[in-house]
Short mmCIF file of C-alpha atoms and ligand atoms in Angstrom, two decimals:
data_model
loop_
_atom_site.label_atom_id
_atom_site.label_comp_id
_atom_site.label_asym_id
_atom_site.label_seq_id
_atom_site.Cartn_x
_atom_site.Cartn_y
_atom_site.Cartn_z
CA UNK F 849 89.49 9.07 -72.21
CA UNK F 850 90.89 11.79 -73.67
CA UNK F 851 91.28 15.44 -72.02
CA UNK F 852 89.06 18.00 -73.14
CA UNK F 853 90.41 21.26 -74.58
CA UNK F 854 88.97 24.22 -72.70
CA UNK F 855 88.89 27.60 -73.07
CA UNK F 856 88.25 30.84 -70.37
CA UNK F 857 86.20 33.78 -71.81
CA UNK F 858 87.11 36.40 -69.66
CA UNK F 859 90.51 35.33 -68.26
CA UNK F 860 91.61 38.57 -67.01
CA UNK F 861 88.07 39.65 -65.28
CA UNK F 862 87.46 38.80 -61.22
CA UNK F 863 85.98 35.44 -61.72
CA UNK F 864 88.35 34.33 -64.68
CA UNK F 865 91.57 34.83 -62.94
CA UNK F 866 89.87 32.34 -59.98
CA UNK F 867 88.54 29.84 -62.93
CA UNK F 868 92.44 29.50 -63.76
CA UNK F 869 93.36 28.99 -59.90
CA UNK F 870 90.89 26.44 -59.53
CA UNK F 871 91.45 25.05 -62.54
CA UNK F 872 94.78 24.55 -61.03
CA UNK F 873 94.32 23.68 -57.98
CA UNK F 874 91.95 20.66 -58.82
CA UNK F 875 94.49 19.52 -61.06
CA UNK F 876 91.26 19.64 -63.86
CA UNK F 877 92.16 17.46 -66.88
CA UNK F 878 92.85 19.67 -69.98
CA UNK F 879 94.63 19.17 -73.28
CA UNK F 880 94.76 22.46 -73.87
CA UNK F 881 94.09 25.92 -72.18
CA UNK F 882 92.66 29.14 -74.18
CA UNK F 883 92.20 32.46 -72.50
CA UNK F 884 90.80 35.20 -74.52
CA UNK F 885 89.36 38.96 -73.39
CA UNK F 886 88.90 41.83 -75.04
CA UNK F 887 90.82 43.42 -77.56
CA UNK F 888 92.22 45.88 -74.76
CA UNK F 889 94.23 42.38 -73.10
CA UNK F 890 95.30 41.07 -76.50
CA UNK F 891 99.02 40.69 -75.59
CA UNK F 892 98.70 39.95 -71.96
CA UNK F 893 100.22 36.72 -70.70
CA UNK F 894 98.57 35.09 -67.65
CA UNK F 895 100.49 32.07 -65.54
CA UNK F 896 99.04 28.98 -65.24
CA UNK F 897 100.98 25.73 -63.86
CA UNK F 898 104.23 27.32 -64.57
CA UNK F 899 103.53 28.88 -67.62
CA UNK F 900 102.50 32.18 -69.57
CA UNK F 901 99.66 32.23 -71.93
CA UNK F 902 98.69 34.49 -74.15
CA UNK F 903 95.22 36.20 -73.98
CA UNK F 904 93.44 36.15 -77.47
CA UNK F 905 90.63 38.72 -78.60
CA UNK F 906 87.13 36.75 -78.18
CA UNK F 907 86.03 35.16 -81.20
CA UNK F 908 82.88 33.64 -82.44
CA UNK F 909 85.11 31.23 -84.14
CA UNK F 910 87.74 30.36 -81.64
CA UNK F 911 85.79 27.35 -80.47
CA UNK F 912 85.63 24.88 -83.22
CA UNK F 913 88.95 23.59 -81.65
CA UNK F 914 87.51 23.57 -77.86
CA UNK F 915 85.58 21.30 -75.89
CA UNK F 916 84.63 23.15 -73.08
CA UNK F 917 84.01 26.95 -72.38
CA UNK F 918 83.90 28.74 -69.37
CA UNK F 919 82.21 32.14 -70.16
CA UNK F 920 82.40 35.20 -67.57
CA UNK F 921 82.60 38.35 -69.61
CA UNK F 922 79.53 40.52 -70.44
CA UNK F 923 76.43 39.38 -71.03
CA UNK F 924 76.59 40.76 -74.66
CA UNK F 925 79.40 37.89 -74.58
CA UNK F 926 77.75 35.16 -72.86
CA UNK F 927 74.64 35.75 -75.54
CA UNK F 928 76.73 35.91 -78.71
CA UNK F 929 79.84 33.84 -78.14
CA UNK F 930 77.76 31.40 -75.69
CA UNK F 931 75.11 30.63 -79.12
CA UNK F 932 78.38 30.71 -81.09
CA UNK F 933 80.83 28.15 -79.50
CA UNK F 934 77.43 25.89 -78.42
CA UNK F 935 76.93 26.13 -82.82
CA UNK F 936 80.18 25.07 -83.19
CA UNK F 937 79.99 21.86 -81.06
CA UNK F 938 81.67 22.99 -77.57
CA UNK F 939 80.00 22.69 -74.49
CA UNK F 940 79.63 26.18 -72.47
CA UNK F 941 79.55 26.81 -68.58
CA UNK F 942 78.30 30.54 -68.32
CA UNK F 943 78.30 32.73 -65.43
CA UNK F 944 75.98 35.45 -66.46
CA UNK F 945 71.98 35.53 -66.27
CA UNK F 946 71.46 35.44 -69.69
CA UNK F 947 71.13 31.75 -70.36
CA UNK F 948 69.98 30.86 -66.49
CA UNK F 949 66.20 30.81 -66.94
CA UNK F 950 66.04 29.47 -70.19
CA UNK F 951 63.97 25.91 -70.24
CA UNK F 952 66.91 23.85 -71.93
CA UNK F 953 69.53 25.34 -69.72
CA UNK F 954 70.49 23.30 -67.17
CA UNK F 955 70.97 25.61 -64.10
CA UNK F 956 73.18 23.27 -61.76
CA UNK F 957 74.94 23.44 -57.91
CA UNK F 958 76.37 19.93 -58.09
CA UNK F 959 75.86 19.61 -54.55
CA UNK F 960 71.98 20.00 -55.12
CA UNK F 961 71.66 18.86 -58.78
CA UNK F 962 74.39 17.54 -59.87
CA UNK F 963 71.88 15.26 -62.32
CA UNK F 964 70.43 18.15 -64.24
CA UNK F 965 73.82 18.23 -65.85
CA UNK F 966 73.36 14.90 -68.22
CA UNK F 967 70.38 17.28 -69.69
CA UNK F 968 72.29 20.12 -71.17
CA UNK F 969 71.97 20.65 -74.52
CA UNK F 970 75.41 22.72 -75.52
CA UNK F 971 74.82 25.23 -72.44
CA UNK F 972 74.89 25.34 -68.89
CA UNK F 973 74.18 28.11 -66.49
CA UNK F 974 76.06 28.36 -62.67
CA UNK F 975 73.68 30.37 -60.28
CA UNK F 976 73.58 34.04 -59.07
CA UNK F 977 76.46 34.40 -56.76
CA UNK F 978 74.20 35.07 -54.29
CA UNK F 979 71.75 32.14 -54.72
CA UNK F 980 74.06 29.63 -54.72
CA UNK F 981 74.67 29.91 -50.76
CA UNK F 982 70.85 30.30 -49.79
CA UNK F 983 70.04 27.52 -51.95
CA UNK F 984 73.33 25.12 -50.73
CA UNK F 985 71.35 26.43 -47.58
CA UNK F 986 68.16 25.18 -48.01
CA UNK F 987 68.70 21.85 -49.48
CA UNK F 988 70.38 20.87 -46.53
CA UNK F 989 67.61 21.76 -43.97
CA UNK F 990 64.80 20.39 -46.79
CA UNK F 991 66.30 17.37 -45.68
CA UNK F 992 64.49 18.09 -41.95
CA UNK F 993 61.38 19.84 -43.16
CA UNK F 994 60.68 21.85 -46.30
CA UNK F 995 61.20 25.69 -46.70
CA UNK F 996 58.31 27.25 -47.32
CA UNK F 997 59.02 31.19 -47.07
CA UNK F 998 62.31 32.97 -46.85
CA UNK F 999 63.44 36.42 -46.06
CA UNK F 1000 66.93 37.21 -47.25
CA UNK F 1001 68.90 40.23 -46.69
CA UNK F 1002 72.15 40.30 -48.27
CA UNK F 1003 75.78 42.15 -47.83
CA UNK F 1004 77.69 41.62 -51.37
CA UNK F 1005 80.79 42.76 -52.20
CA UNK F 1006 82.58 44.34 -54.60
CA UNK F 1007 84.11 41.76 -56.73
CA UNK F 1008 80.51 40.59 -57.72
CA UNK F 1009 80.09 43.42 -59.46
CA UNK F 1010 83.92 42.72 -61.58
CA UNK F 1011 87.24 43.70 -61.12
CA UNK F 1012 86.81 47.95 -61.85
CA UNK F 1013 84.55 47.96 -59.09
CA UNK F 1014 87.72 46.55 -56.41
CA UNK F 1015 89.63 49.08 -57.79
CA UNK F 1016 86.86 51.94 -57.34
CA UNK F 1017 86.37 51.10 -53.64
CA UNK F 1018 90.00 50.85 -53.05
CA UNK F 1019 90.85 54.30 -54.54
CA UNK F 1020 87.77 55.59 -52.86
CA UNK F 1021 88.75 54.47 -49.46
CA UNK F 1022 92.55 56.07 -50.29
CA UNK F 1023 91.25 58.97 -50.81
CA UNK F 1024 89.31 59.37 -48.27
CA UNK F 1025 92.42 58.24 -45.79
CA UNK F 1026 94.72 61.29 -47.53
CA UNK F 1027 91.88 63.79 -47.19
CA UNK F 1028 90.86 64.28 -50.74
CA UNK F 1029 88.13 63.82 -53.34
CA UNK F 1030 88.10 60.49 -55.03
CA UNK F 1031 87.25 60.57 -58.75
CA UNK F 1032 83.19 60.23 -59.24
CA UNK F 1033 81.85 56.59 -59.24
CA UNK F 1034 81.45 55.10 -62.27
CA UNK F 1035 80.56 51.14 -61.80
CA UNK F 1036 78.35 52.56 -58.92
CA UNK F 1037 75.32 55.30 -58.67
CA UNK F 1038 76.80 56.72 -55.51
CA UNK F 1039 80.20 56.13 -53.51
CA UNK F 1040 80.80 52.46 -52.29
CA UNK F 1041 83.31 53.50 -49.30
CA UNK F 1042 81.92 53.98 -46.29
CA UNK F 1043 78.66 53.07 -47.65
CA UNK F 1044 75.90 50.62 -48.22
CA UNK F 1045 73.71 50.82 -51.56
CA UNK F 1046 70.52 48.40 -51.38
CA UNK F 1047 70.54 48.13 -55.27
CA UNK F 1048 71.75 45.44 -57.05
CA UNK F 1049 70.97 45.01 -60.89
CA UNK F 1050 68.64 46.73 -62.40
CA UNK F 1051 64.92 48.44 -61.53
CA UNK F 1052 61.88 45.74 -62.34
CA UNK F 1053 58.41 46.85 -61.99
CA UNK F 1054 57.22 45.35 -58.59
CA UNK F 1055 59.94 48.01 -57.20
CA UNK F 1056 62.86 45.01 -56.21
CA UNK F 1057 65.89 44.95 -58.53
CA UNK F 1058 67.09 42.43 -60.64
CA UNK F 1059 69.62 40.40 -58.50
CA UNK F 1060 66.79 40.05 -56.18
CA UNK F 1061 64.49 38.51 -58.63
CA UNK F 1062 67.40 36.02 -59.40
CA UNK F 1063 67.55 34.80 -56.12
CA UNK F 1064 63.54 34.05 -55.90
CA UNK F 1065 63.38 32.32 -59.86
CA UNK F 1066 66.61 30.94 -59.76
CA UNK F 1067 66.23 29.16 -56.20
CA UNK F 1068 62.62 27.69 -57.19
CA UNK F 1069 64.48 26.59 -60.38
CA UNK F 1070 67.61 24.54 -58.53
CA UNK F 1071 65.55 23.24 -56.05
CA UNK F 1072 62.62 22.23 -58.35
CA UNK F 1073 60.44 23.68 -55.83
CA UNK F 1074 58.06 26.27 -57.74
CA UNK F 1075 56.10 26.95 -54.72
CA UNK F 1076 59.57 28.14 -52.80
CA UNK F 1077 58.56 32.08 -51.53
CA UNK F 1078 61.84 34.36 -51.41
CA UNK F 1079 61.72 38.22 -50.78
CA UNK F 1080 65.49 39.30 -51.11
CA UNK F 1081 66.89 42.50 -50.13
CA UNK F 1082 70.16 42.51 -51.66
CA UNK F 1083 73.00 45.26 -50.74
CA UNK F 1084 76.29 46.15 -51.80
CA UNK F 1085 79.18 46.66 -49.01
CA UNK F 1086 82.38 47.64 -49.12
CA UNK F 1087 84.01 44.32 -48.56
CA UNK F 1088 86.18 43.26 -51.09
CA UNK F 1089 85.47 39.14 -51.05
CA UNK F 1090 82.83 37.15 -50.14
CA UNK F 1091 78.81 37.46 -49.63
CA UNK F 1092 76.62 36.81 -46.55
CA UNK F 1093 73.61 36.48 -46.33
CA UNK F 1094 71.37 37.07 -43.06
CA UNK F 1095 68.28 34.37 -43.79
CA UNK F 1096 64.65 33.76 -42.20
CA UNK F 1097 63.47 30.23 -42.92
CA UNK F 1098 60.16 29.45 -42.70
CA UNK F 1099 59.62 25.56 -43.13
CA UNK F 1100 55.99 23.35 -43.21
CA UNK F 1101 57.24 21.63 -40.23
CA UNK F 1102 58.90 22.33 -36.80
CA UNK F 1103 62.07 22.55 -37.10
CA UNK F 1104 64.52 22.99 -33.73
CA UNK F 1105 68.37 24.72 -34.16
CA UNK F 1106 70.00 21.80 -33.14
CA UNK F 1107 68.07 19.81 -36.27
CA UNK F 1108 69.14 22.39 -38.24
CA UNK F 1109 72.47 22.47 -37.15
CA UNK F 1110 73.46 19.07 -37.80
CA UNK F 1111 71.86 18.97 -40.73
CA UNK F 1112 74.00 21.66 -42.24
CA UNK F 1113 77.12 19.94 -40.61
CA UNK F 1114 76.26 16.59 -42.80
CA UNK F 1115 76.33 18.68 -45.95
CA UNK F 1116 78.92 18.48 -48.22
CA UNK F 1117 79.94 21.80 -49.34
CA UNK F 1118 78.83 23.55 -45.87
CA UNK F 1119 81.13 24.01 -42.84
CA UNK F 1120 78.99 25.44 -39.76
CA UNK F 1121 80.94 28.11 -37.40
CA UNK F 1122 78.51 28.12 -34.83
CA UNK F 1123 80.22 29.34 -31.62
CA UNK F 1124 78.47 32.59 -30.92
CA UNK F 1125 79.10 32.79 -27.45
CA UNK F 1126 83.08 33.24 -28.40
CA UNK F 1127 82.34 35.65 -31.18
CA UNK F 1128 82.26 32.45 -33.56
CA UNK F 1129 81.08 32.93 -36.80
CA UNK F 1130 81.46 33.13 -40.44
CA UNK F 1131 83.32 36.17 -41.49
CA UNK F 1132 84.33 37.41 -45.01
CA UNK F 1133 87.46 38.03 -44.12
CA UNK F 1134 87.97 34.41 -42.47
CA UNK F 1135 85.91 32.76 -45.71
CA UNK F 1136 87.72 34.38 -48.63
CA UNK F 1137 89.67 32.07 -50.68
CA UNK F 1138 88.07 29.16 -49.50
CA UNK F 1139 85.05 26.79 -51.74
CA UNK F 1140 82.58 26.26 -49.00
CA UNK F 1141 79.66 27.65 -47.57
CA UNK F 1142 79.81 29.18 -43.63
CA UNK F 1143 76.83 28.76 -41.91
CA UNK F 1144 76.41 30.26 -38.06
CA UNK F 1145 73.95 32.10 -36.02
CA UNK F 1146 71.72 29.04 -36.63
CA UNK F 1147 68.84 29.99 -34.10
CA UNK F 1148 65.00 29.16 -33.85
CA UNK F 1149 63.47 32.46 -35.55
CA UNK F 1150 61.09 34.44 -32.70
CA UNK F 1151 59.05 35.65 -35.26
CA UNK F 1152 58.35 33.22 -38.05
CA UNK F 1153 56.58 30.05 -37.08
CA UNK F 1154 58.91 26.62 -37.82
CA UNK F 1155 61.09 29.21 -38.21
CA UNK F 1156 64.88 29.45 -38.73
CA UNK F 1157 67.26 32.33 -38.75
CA UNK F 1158 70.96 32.26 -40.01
CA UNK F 1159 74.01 33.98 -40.99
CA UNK F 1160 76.09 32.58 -44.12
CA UNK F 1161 78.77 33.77 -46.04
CA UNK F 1162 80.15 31.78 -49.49
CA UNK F 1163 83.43 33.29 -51.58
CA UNK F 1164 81.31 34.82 -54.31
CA UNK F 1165 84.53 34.65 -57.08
CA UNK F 1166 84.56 31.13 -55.75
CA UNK F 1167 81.93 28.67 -54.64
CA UNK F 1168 79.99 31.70 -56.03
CA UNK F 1169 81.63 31.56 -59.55
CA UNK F 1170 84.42 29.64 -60.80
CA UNK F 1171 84.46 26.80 -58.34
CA UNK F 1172 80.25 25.92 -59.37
CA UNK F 1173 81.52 26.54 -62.79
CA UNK F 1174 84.74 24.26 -62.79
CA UNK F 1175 82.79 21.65 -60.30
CA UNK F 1176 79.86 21.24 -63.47
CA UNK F 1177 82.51 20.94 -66.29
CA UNK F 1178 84.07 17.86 -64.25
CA UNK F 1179 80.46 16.51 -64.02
CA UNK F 1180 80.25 17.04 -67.69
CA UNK F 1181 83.52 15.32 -68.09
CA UNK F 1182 82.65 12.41 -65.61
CA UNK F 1183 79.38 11.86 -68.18
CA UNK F 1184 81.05 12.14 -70.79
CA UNK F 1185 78.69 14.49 -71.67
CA UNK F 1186 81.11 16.85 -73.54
CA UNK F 1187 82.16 14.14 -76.68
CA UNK F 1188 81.52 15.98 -79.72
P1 A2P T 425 89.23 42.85 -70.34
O1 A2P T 425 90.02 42.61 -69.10
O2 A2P T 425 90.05 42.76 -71.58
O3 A2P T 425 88.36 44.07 -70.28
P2 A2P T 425 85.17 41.72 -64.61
O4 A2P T 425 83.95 40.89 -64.30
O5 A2P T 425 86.23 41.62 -63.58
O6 A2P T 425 84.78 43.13 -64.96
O7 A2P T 425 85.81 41.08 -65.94
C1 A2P T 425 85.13 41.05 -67.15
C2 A2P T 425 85.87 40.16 -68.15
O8 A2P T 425 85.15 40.25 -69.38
C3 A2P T 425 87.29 40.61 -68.44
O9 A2P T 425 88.09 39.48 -68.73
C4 A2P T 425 87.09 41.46 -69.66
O10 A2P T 425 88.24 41.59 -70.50
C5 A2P T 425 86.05 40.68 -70.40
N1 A2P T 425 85.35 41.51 -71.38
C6 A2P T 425 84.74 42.68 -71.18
N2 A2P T 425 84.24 43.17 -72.35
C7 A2P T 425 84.54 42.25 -73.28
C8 A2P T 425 84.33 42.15 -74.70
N3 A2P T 425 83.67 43.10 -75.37
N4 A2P T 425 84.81 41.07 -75.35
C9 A2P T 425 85.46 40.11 -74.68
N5 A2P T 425 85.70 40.14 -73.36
C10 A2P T 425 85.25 41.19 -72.68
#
């Protein structure tokens, strides 16, 4: 079969420079390789497999001549070049929340749904970087008793919110070493360094914020379970890489820590670091860079009944973003669900 010819909307942004490393890295059939930006990166060459390529302004029209389109830009983007290269006969993977609800959008974690892909019609949606763990999460204990409630609490970091925001915490935090004022925040209401900020997204009227919302609609979505109950408190940290994710499980059924263990060690996708009594457990630092899901901390909860509490922590530019992404275009591929 032939290879299809792909292009990256967004190349130079935080999750578009790890779509081209993981594009790499799985050796991902291609027959040819577009990057485009905005007009500010026209110019810029990027390496891939040896060599430079040129970044191209975003076009509605680019796509005629591409099979397969991996958008991560701004959602202005993902609306109006997403309906534009899906018009024009290519077949879109988008990161943003724009197309994730939407009834024909297939919103897919291979690991979970892998199926939903064969529906797409011209568009499909990767979680929330921050769903995609809890829900990895919870299909592998629904395999020992179904989740019923669950309380999330989450520590995100930077790169979620994009590449300016890195660079914001890391001048913030040099400042702060030399003594002096760092310039006001600007991809943040109030400094990240040194700080926590419980608002991600924006404001909805039952008082959460958006990315909180994402994680409740988006989870019942994945997991076809509409009856799923998630209350998310989600906070930015100054980390750099990766997301955790403290979670209370409440499930219809007992459920012990040992069940849930093993079931989260026979998941694919999940590696469990479970070894509190040596200070084992996942650790952004220790997870960066790396596709699965760390699960530890797996204990019976002492306040919810059939309860479960647990600590994970997923690459967000990676399992979070490009990896979901890159792992639904090769389903798309394997269907040959991307033929023109
Ligand atoms: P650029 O680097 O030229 O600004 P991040 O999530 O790290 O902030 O990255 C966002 C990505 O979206 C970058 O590749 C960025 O390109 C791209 N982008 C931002 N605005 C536009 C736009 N108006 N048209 C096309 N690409 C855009």
């Amino acid at each position: 079969m032939a290879h299809p010819r792909v292009a990256i909307v967004g190349a130079t942004g935080a999750v578009g420079a790890i779509a081209l490393d993981v594009l790499a890295q799985r050796n991902f059939p291609l027959a040819s390789l577009r990057l485009t930006a905005s007009p500010r990166s026209v110019g810029k060459r990027l390496p891939f497999n040896g060599e430079q390529i040129a970044v191209e302004a975003t076009q509605p029209g680019l796509f005629a001549d591409c099979d397969i389109a991996f958008i991560s830009a701004t959602d202005a983007i993902s609306r109006d070049i997403g309906a534009a290269a899906r018009a024009q006969g290519c077949v879109v993977v988008d990161d943003s929340g724009v197309w994730r609800m939407d009834a024909e959008v297939p919103l897919v974690v291979p690991e979970i749904n892998a199926g939903a892909v064969a529906e797409h019609k011209g568009i499909l949606s990767i979680p929330n970087c921050a769903t995609t763990p809890v829900a990895m999460v919870l299909d592998a204990l629904r395999q020992v008793a179904r989740p019923r409630r669950v309380i999330a609490a989450t520590y995100q970091s930077v790169t979620g919110t994009g590449a300016a925001a890195l660079t914001e915490l890391e001048e913030q935090v040099q400042a702060s070493a030399a003594g002096g004022d760092a310039p006001p925040p600007e991809q943040y209401p109030h400094p990240i360094a040194f700080n926590l900020l419980p608002h991600i997204g924006s404001l909805q009227d039952n008082g959460y914020y958006s990315e909180e919302t994402k994680m409740l609609n988006e989870a019942r979505k994945i997991l076809d379970d509409p009856d799923l109950a998630v209350s998310a408190t989600c906070v930015r940290v100054p980390v750099r890489l990766c997301h955790s994710t403290a979670l209370n499980i409440e499930f219809d059924a007992p459920i012990g820590a040992q069940q849930a263990r093993a079931a989260l060690r026979g998941y694919a996708g999940v590696t469990v670091v479970d070894e509190p009594a040596n200070a084992g457990y996942p650790m952004p630092i220790d997870c960066a860079g790396r596709d699965d899901v760390f699960v530890g901390r797996i204990r019976e909860d002492t306040a919810l009944p059939n309860g479960i509490a647990l600590w994970a922590v997923c690459d967000n530019l990676r399992k979070g973003a490009a990896t979901n992404a890159v792992q639904i275009a090769e389903e798309v591929i394997a269907r040959g669900a991307w033929l023109r």
